[in-house]
PDB file of C-alpha atoms in Angstrom:
ATOM      1  CA  MET D1394      -0.054   0.036  -0.200  1.00 54.00           C
ATOM      2  CA  ALA D1395       1.645   3.342  -0.697  1.00 57.00           C
ATOM      3  CA  ILE D1396       1.899   5.621   1.917  1.00 59.00           C
ATOM      4  CA  PRO D1397      -0.222   9.410   1.038  1.00 70.00           C
ATOM      5  CA  ALA D1398       1.263  12.194   0.227  1.00 84.00           C
ATOM      6  CA  VAL D1399      -0.078  14.026   2.863  1.00 92.00           C
ATOM      7  CA  THR D1400      -2.120  12.837   6.027  1.00 94.00           C
ATOM      8  CA  ARG D1401      -5.666  14.154   7.087  1.00 94.00           C
ATOM      9  CA  GLU D1402      -3.454  14.444  10.200  1.00 95.00           C
ATOM     10  CA  GLU D1403      -0.720  16.474   9.003  1.00 96.00           C
ATOM     11  CA  ARG D1404      -3.520  18.793   6.774  1.00 96.00           C
ATOM     12  CA  ALA D1405      -5.200  18.914  10.595  1.00 97.00           C
ATOM     13  CA  LEU D1406      -2.309  20.114  11.802  1.00 97.00           C
ATOM     14  CA  ILE D1407      -1.404  22.832   9.098  1.00 98.00           C
ATOM     15  CA  LYS D1408      -5.728  24.076   9.409  1.00 98.00           C
ATOM     16  CA  SER D1409      -5.087  24.193  12.909  1.00 98.00           C
ATOM     17  CA  TYR D1410      -1.819  26.358  12.258  1.00 98.00           C
ATOM     18  CA  LEU D1411      -3.978  29.348  10.189  1.00 98.00           C
ATOM     19  CA  LEU D1412      -6.168  28.136  12.827  1.00 98.00           C
ATOM     20  CA  LEU D1413      -4.178  29.600  16.270  1.00 98.00           C
ATOM     21  CA  MET D1414      -1.770  32.599  13.939  1.00 98.00           C
ATOM     22  CA  TYR D1415      -5.412  33.743  13.407  1.00 98.00           C
ATOM     23  CA  ILE D1416      -6.768  33.741  16.428  1.00 98.00           C
ATOM     24  CA  HIS D1417      -4.299  34.717  18.070  1.00 98.00           C
ATOM     25  CA  LYS D1418      -3.819  38.347  16.761  1.00 98.00           C
ATOM     26  CA  VAL D1419      -7.222  38.637  17.233  1.00 98.00           C
ATOM     27  CA  PHE D1420      -7.442  37.382  20.370  1.00 98.00           C
ATOM     28  CA  GLU D1421      -4.049  39.994  20.705  1.00 98.00           C
ATOM     29  CA  ARG D1422      -5.488  43.413  18.600  1.00 98.00           C
ATOM     30  CA  ASP D1423      -8.743  42.676  21.357  1.00 97.00           C
ATOM     31  CA  CYS D1424      -6.441  43.251  23.678  1.00 97.00           C
ATOM     32  CA  ARG D1425      -4.928  46.424  22.339  1.00 97.00           C
ATOM     33  CA  ILE D1426      -8.179  47.909  21.321  1.00 96.00           C
ATOM     34  CA  ILE D1427      -9.979  47.300  25.245  1.00 96.00           C
ATOM     35  CA  GLN D1428      -6.761  48.853  27.066  1.00 94.00           C
ATOM     36  CA  GLU D1429      -7.156  51.843  24.812  1.00 94.00           C
ATOM     37  CA  SER D1430     -10.355  52.494  24.328  1.00 94.00           C
ATOM     38  CA  GLY D1431     -11.101  54.466  27.277  1.00 91.00           C
ATOM     39  CA  VAL D1432     -15.000  52.734  27.673  1.00 93.00           C
ATOM     40  CA  PHE D1433     -14.318  50.405  30.026  1.00 91.00           C
ATOM     41  CA  LYS D1434     -15.180  51.231  33.436  1.00 93.00           C
ATOM     42  CA  THR D1435     -12.457  48.204  34.286  1.00 94.00           C
ATOM     43  CA  PRO D1436     -10.442  48.005  31.563  1.00 94.00           C
ATOM     44  CA  GLN D1437      -7.677  45.214  32.863  1.00 95.00           C
ATOM     45  CA  LEU D1438     -10.336  42.321  34.313  1.00 95.00           C
ATOM     46  CA  TYR D1439     -10.985  42.536  29.740  1.00 95.00           C
ATOM     47  CA  VAL D1440      -8.301  42.430  29.214  1.00 96.00           C
ATOM     48  CA  GLU D1441      -6.889  39.528  31.682  1.00 97.00           C
ATOM     49  CA  VAL D1442      -9.800  37.299  29.794  1.00 97.00           C
ATOM     50  CA  VAL D1443      -8.780  37.976  26.219  1.00 97.00           C
ATOM     51  CA  GLY D1444      -5.214  37.976  27.730  1.00 97.00           C
ATOM     52  CA  ASN D1445      -5.097  35.081  29.026  1.00 97.00           C
ATOM     53  CA  GLY D1446      -7.486  33.080  26.090  1.00 98.00           C
ATOM     54  CA  ALA D1447      -4.165  34.859  23.631  1.00 98.00           C
ATOM     55  CA  LYS D1448      -2.098  32.655  26.092  1.00 98.00           C
ATOM     56  CA  ARG D1449      -4.132  29.404  25.419  1.00 98.00           C
ATOM     57  CA  ALA D1450      -3.518  30.095  21.834  1.00 98.00           C
ATOM     58  CA  ALA D1451       0.185  31.121  22.365  1.00 98.00           C
ATOM     59  CA  VAL D1452       0.528  28.070  23.927  1.00 98.00           C
ATOM     60  CA  LEU D1453      -1.013  25.571  20.712  1.00 98.00           C
ATOM     61  CA  LEU D1454       0.693  27.097  17.878  1.00 98.00           C
ATOM     62  CA  ARG D1455       3.720  26.782  19.559  1.00 98.00           C
ATOM     63  CA  GLU D1456       3.018  22.696  19.837  1.00 98.00           C
ATOM     64  CA  VAL D1457       1.738  22.845  16.280  1.00 98.00           C
ATOM     65  CA  LYS D1458       4.948  24.192  15.565  1.00 98.00           C
ATOM     66  CA  GLN D1459       7.010  21.336  17.213  1.00 98.00           C
ATOM     67  CA  GLU D1460       4.971  19.079  15.574  1.00 97.00           C
ATOM     68  CA  PHE D1461       5.658  20.641  12.284  1.00 97.00           C
ATOM     69  CA  ILE D1462       9.581  20.689  13.670  1.00 97.00           C
ATOM     70  CA  LYS D1463       9.452  16.777  14.204  1.00 97.00           C
ATOM     71  CA  ARG D1464       6.855  16.031  10.677  1.00 96.00           C
ATOM     72  CA  ALA D1465       9.367  18.522   8.273  1.00 96.00           C
ATOM     73  CA  ILE D1466       6.542  20.433   8.011  1.00 97.00           C
ATOM     74  CA  LYS D1467       6.413  24.324   6.828  1.00 97.00           C
ATOM     75  CA  VAL D1468       4.110  26.803   5.806  1.00 98.00           C
ATOM     76  CA  TYR D1469       4.235  30.545   3.568  1.00 94.00           C
ATOM     77  CA  ASP D1470       2.585  32.231   1.164  1.00 95.00           C
ATOM     78  CA  VAL D1471       0.038  32.160   4.173  1.00 97.00           C
ATOM     79  CA  GLY D1472      -2.312  35.084   2.246  1.00 97.00           C
ATOM     80  CA  GLN D1473      -6.035  36.088   2.821  1.00 96.00           C
ATOM     81  CA  SER D1474      -9.084  37.789  -0.292  1.00 96.00           C
ATOM     82  CA  GLN D1475     -12.357  37.966  -0.155  1.00 96.00           C
ATOM     83  CA  GLU D1476     -13.489  33.552  -0.402  1.00 97.00           C
ATOM     84  CA  GLY D1477     -10.949  32.893   2.485  1.00 97.00           C
ATOM     85  CA  ILE D1478      -7.533  31.583   3.798  1.00 97.00           C
ATOM     86  CA  GLN D1479      -4.720  30.421   1.390  1.00 97.00           C
ATOM     87  CA  ALA D1480      -1.200  29.097   2.266  1.00 98.00           C
ATOM     88  CA  ARG D1481       1.543  26.708   0.576  1.00 97.00           C
ATOM     89  CA  TYR D1482       2.709  23.977   2.657  1.00 97.00           C
ATOM     90  CA  ALA D1483       5.590  22.040   2.492  1.00 97.00           C
ATOM     91  CA  CYS D1484       5.041  17.873   4.103  1.00 96.00           C
ATOM     92  CA  ARG D1485       7.742  15.790   4.039  1.00 92.00           C
ATOM     93  CA  GLY D1486       8.729  16.446   0.693  1.00 90.00           C
ATOM     94  CA  TYR D1487       5.677  17.325  -1.175  1.00 94.00           C
ATOM     95  CA  ILE D1488       4.586  20.461  -2.040  1.00 95.00           C
ATOM     96  CA  GLY D1489       1.553  21.852  -1.404  1.00 95.00           C
ATOM     97  CA  SER D1490      -2.354  24.502  -1.093  1.00 96.00           C
ATOM     98  CA  ILE D1491      -4.904  24.514   1.603  1.00 96.00           C
ATOM     99  CA  ASN D1492      -8.098  27.303   1.098  1.00 97.00           C
ATOM    100  CA  ILE D1493     -10.341  27.356   3.450  1.00 97.00           C
ATOM    101  CA  LEU D1494     -13.167  29.494   2.826  1.00 98.00           C
ATOM    102  CA  TRP D1495     -14.076  32.105   5.198  1.00 97.00           C
ATOM    103  CA  PRO D1496     -17.474  30.835   6.006  1.00 97.00           C
ATOM    104  CA  SER D1497     -15.946  27.705   7.877  1.00 97.00           C
ATOM    105  CA  PHE D1498     -12.924  29.687   8.767  1.00 98.00           C
ATOM    106  CA  ARG D1499     -14.758  31.889  10.758  1.00 97.00           C
ATOM    107  CA  GLU D1500     -16.907  29.214  12.234  1.00 97.00           C
ATOM    108  CA  GLU D1501     -14.516  27.546  13.159  1.00 97.00           C
ATOM    109  CA  MET D1502     -12.723  29.975  14.972  1.00 97.00           C
ATOM    110  CA  MET D1503     -15.245  31.370  16.993  1.00 97.00           C
ATOM    111  CA  ASP D1504     -15.340  28.128  18.418  1.00 97.00           C
ATOM    112  CA  ARG D1505     -12.036  27.629  19.316  1.00 97.00           C
ATOM    113  CA  MET D1506     -11.496  31.172  20.647  1.00 98.00           C
ATOM    114  CA  ARG D1507     -14.455  30.249  22.931  1.00 97.00           C
ATOM    115  CA  ALA D1508     -13.168  27.283  24.157  1.00 96.00           C
ATOM    116  CA  TYR D1509     -10.115  29.512  25.159  1.00 96.00           C
ATOM    117  CA  LEU D1510     -12.014  32.026  27.114  1.00 96.00           C
ATOM    118  CA  GLY D1511     -13.323  29.785  28.876  1.00 94.00           C
ATOM    119  CA  LEU D1512     -16.797  29.877  27.664  1.00 94.00           C
ATOM    120  CA  VAL D1513     -17.028  25.932  26.815  1.00 84.00           C
ATOM    121  CA  SER D1514     -15.640  23.132  28.596  1.00 62.00           C
ATOM    122  CA  PRO D1515     -12.812  22.558  25.669  1.00 55.00           C
ATOM    123  CA  ASP D1516     -13.893  18.588  25.847  1.00 60.00           C
ATOM    124  CA  THR D1517     -17.589  19.978  24.742  1.00 55.00           C
ATOM    125  CA  ALA D1518     -16.046  22.240  21.946  1.00 49.00           C
ATOM    126  CA  SER D1519     -13.734  20.306  20.000  1.00 50.00           C
ATOM    127  CA  SER D1520     -16.701  17.446  19.738  1.00 48.00           C
ATOM    128  CA  GLU D1521     -18.736  20.396  17.916  1.00 42.00           C
ATOM    129  CA  LEU D1522     -15.776  21.610  15.757  1.00 43.00           C
ATOM    130  CA  SER D1523     -17.059  22.076  12.344  1.00 41.00           C
ATOM    131  CA  HIS D1524     -14.937  19.641  10.303  1.00 41.00           C
ATOM    132  CA  ALA D1525     -15.809  21.076   7.665  1.00 40.00           C
ATOM    133  CA  PRO D1526     -13.126  19.244   4.309  1.00 42.00           C
ATOM    134  CA  ALA D1527     -10.917  22.163   3.024  1.00 48.00           C
ATOM    135  CA  ALA D1528      -9.349  22.089   0.254  1.00 48.00           C
ATOM    136  CA  VAL D1529      -6.092  20.768   0.022  1.00 48.00           C
ATOM    137  CA  SER D1530      -4.398  19.873  -3.280  1.00 47.00           C
ATOM    138  CA  ASN D1531      -0.461  18.501  -3.800  1.00 48.00           C
ATOM    139  CA  HIS D1532       1.214  19.541  -6.726  1.00 49.00           C
TER     140      HIS D1532
END
Protein backbone atom coordinates (compact mmCIF):
# COMPACT_ATOMS: atom_id res chain seq x y z
CA MET A 1 0.00 0.00 0.00
CA ALA A 2 1.36 3.44 -0.95
CA ILE A 3 1.94 6.03 1.75
CA PRO A 4 -0.23 9.10 1.11
CA ALA A 5 1.60 12.27 0.17
CA VAL A 6 0.11 14.28 3.02
CA THR A 7 -1.99 12.58 5.69
CA ARG A 8 -5.32 13.80 7.03
CA GLU A 9 -3.61 14.43 10.38
CA GLU A 10 -0.92 16.57 8.73
CA ARG A 11 -3.55 18.59 6.87
CA ALA A 12 -5.42 19.05 10.17
CA LEU A 13 -2.19 20.33 11.77
CA ILE A 14 -1.73 22.84 8.95
CA LYS A 15 -5.33 24.01 9.30
CA SER A 16 -4.92 24.26 13.07
CA TYR A 17 -1.75 26.32 12.61
CA LEU A 18 -3.62 28.79 10.38
CA LEU A 19 -6.53 29.04 12.81
CA LEU A 20 -4.27 29.53 15.82
CA MET A 21 -2.21 32.15 14.03
CA TYR A 22 -5.31 34.21 13.24
CA ILE A 23 -6.92 33.62 16.64
CA HIS A 24 -3.79 34.83 18.44
CA LYS A 25 -3.68 37.98 16.28
CA VAL A 26 -7.37 38.68 16.96
CA PHE A 27 -6.99 38.26 20.74
CA GLU A 28 -3.90 40.51 20.78
CA ARG A 29 -5.69 43.15 18.72
CA ASP A 30 -8.78 42.98 20.95
CA CYS A 31 -6.65 43.42 24.09
CA ARG A 32 -5.05 46.50 22.59
CA ILE A 33 -8.41 47.98 21.60
CA ILE A 34 -9.94 47.32 25.04
CA GLN A 35 -6.97 48.99 26.75
CA GLU A 36 -6.90 52.01 24.45
CA SER A 37 -10.63 52.58 23.96
CA GLY A 38 -11.35 54.37 27.22
CA VAL A 39 -14.88 52.92 27.08
CA PHE A 40 -14.57 50.25 29.78
CA LYS A 41 -14.74 51.08 33.49
CA THR A 42 -12.50 48.12 34.30
CA PRO A 43 -10.54 47.35 31.14
CA GLN A 44 -7.97 45.31 33.05
CA LEU A 45 -10.58 42.60 33.76
CA TYR A 46 -11.49 42.22 30.10
CA VAL A 47 -7.86 42.40 29.01
CA GLU A 48 -7.08 39.64 31.52
CA VAL A 49 -9.83 37.38 30.10
CA VAL A 50 -8.89 38.00 26.47
CA GLY A 51 -5.19 37.88 27.35
CA ASN A 52 -5.67 34.42 28.87
CA GLY A 53 -7.29 33.32 25.61
CA ALA A 54 -4.29 34.70 23.72
CA LYS A 55 -1.93 32.80 26.03
CA ARG A 56 -3.81 29.53 25.43
CA ALA A 57 -3.68 30.10 21.68
CA ALA A 58 0.06 30.88 21.88
CA VAL A 59 0.77 27.67 23.82
CA LEU A 60 -1.17 25.60 21.28
CA LEU A 61 0.55 27.40 18.40
CA ARG A 62 3.95 26.54 19.91
CA GLU A 63 2.89 22.89 20.20
CA VAL A 64 1.79 22.82 16.55
CA LYS A 65 5.11 24.37 15.49
CA GLN A 66 6.98 21.71 17.45
CA GLU A 67 4.92 19.06 15.68
CA PHE A 68 5.79 20.73 12.36
CA ILE A 69 9.48 20.25 13.15
CA LYS A 70 8.95 16.57 13.97
CA ARG A 71 6.97 16.02 10.77
CA ALA A 72 9.08 18.23 8.46
CA ILE A 73 6.20 20.62 7.69
CA LYS A 74 6.67 24.24 6.64
CA VAL A 75 3.82 26.66 5.92
CA TYR A 76 4.53 29.69 3.77
CA ASP A 77 2.78 32.19 1.53
CA VAL A 78 -0.15 32.60 3.90
CA GLY A 79 -2.70 35.03 2.50
CA GLN A 80 -6.31 35.95 2.51
CA SER A 81 -8.77 36.97 -0.16
CA GLN A 82 -12.48 37.64 -0.35
CA GLU A 83 -13.00 33.87 -0.59
CA GLY A 84 -10.93 32.82 2.41
CA ILE A 85 -7.48 31.85 3.66
CA GLN A 86 -4.84 30.32 1.42
CA ALA A 87 -1.42 28.93 2.24
CA ARG A 88 1.25 26.89 0.57
CA TYR A 89 3.13 24.25 2.47
CA ALA A 90 5.89 21.69 2.21
CA CYS A 91 5.40 18.39 4.02
CA ARG A 92 8.10 15.73 3.92
CA GLY A 93 9.13 16.97 0.48
CA TYR A 94 5.62 17.23 -0.92
CA ILE A 95 4.43 20.69 -1.93
CA GLY A 96 0.76 21.53 -1.52
CA SER A 97 -1.73 24.27 -0.86
CA ILE A 98 -4.70 24.69 1.38
CA ASN A 99 -7.69 26.96 0.85
CA ILE A 100 -10.27 27.44 3.57
CA LEU A 101 -13.41 29.41 2.78
CA TRP A 102 -14.35 32.22 5.17
CA PRO A 103 -17.61 30.75 6.51
CA SER A 104 -16.01 27.55 7.82
CA PHE A 105 -12.82 29.35 8.91
CA ARG A 106 -14.76 31.96 10.92
CA GLU A 107 -17.06 29.34 12.44
CA GLU A 108 -14.16 27.22 13.65
CA MET A 109 -12.30 30.33 14.85
CA MET A 110 -15.30 31.36 16.95
CA ASP A 111 -15.74 27.87 18.40
CA ARG A 112 -12.07 27.69 19.34
CA MET A 113 -12.01 31.24 20.71
CA ARG A 114 -14.98 30.44 22.96
CA ALA A 115 -13.11 27.39 24.27
CA TYR A 116 -9.88 29.37 24.84
CA LEU A 117 -11.85 32.02 26.72
CA GLY A 118 -13.46 29.34 28.88
CA LEU A 119 -16.96 30.04 27.56
CA VAL A 120 -17.43 26.34 26.74
CA SER A 121 -15.50 23.36 27.96
CA PRO A 122 -12.70 22.24 25.60
CA ASP A 123 -14.24 18.73 25.44
CA THR A 124 -17.59 20.15 24.32
CA ALA A 125 -15.88 22.50 21.89
CA SER A 126 -13.79 19.79 20.27
CA SER A 127 -16.84 17.62 19.71
CA GLU A 128 -18.79 20.56 18.33
CA LEU A 129 -16.02 21.92 16.10
CA SER A 130 -16.94 22.00 12.48
CA HIS A 131 -14.86 19.52 10.54
CA ALA A 132 -15.69 20.93 7.14
CA PRO A 133 -12.99 19.71 4.82
CA ALA A 134 -10.52 22.27 3.57
CA ALA A 135 -9.71 22.29 -0.09
CA VAL A 136 -6.22 20.83 -0.25
CA SER A 137 -4.18 20.03 -3.29
CA ASN A 138 -0.76 18.47 -3.64
CA HIS A 139 1.42 19.55 -6.53
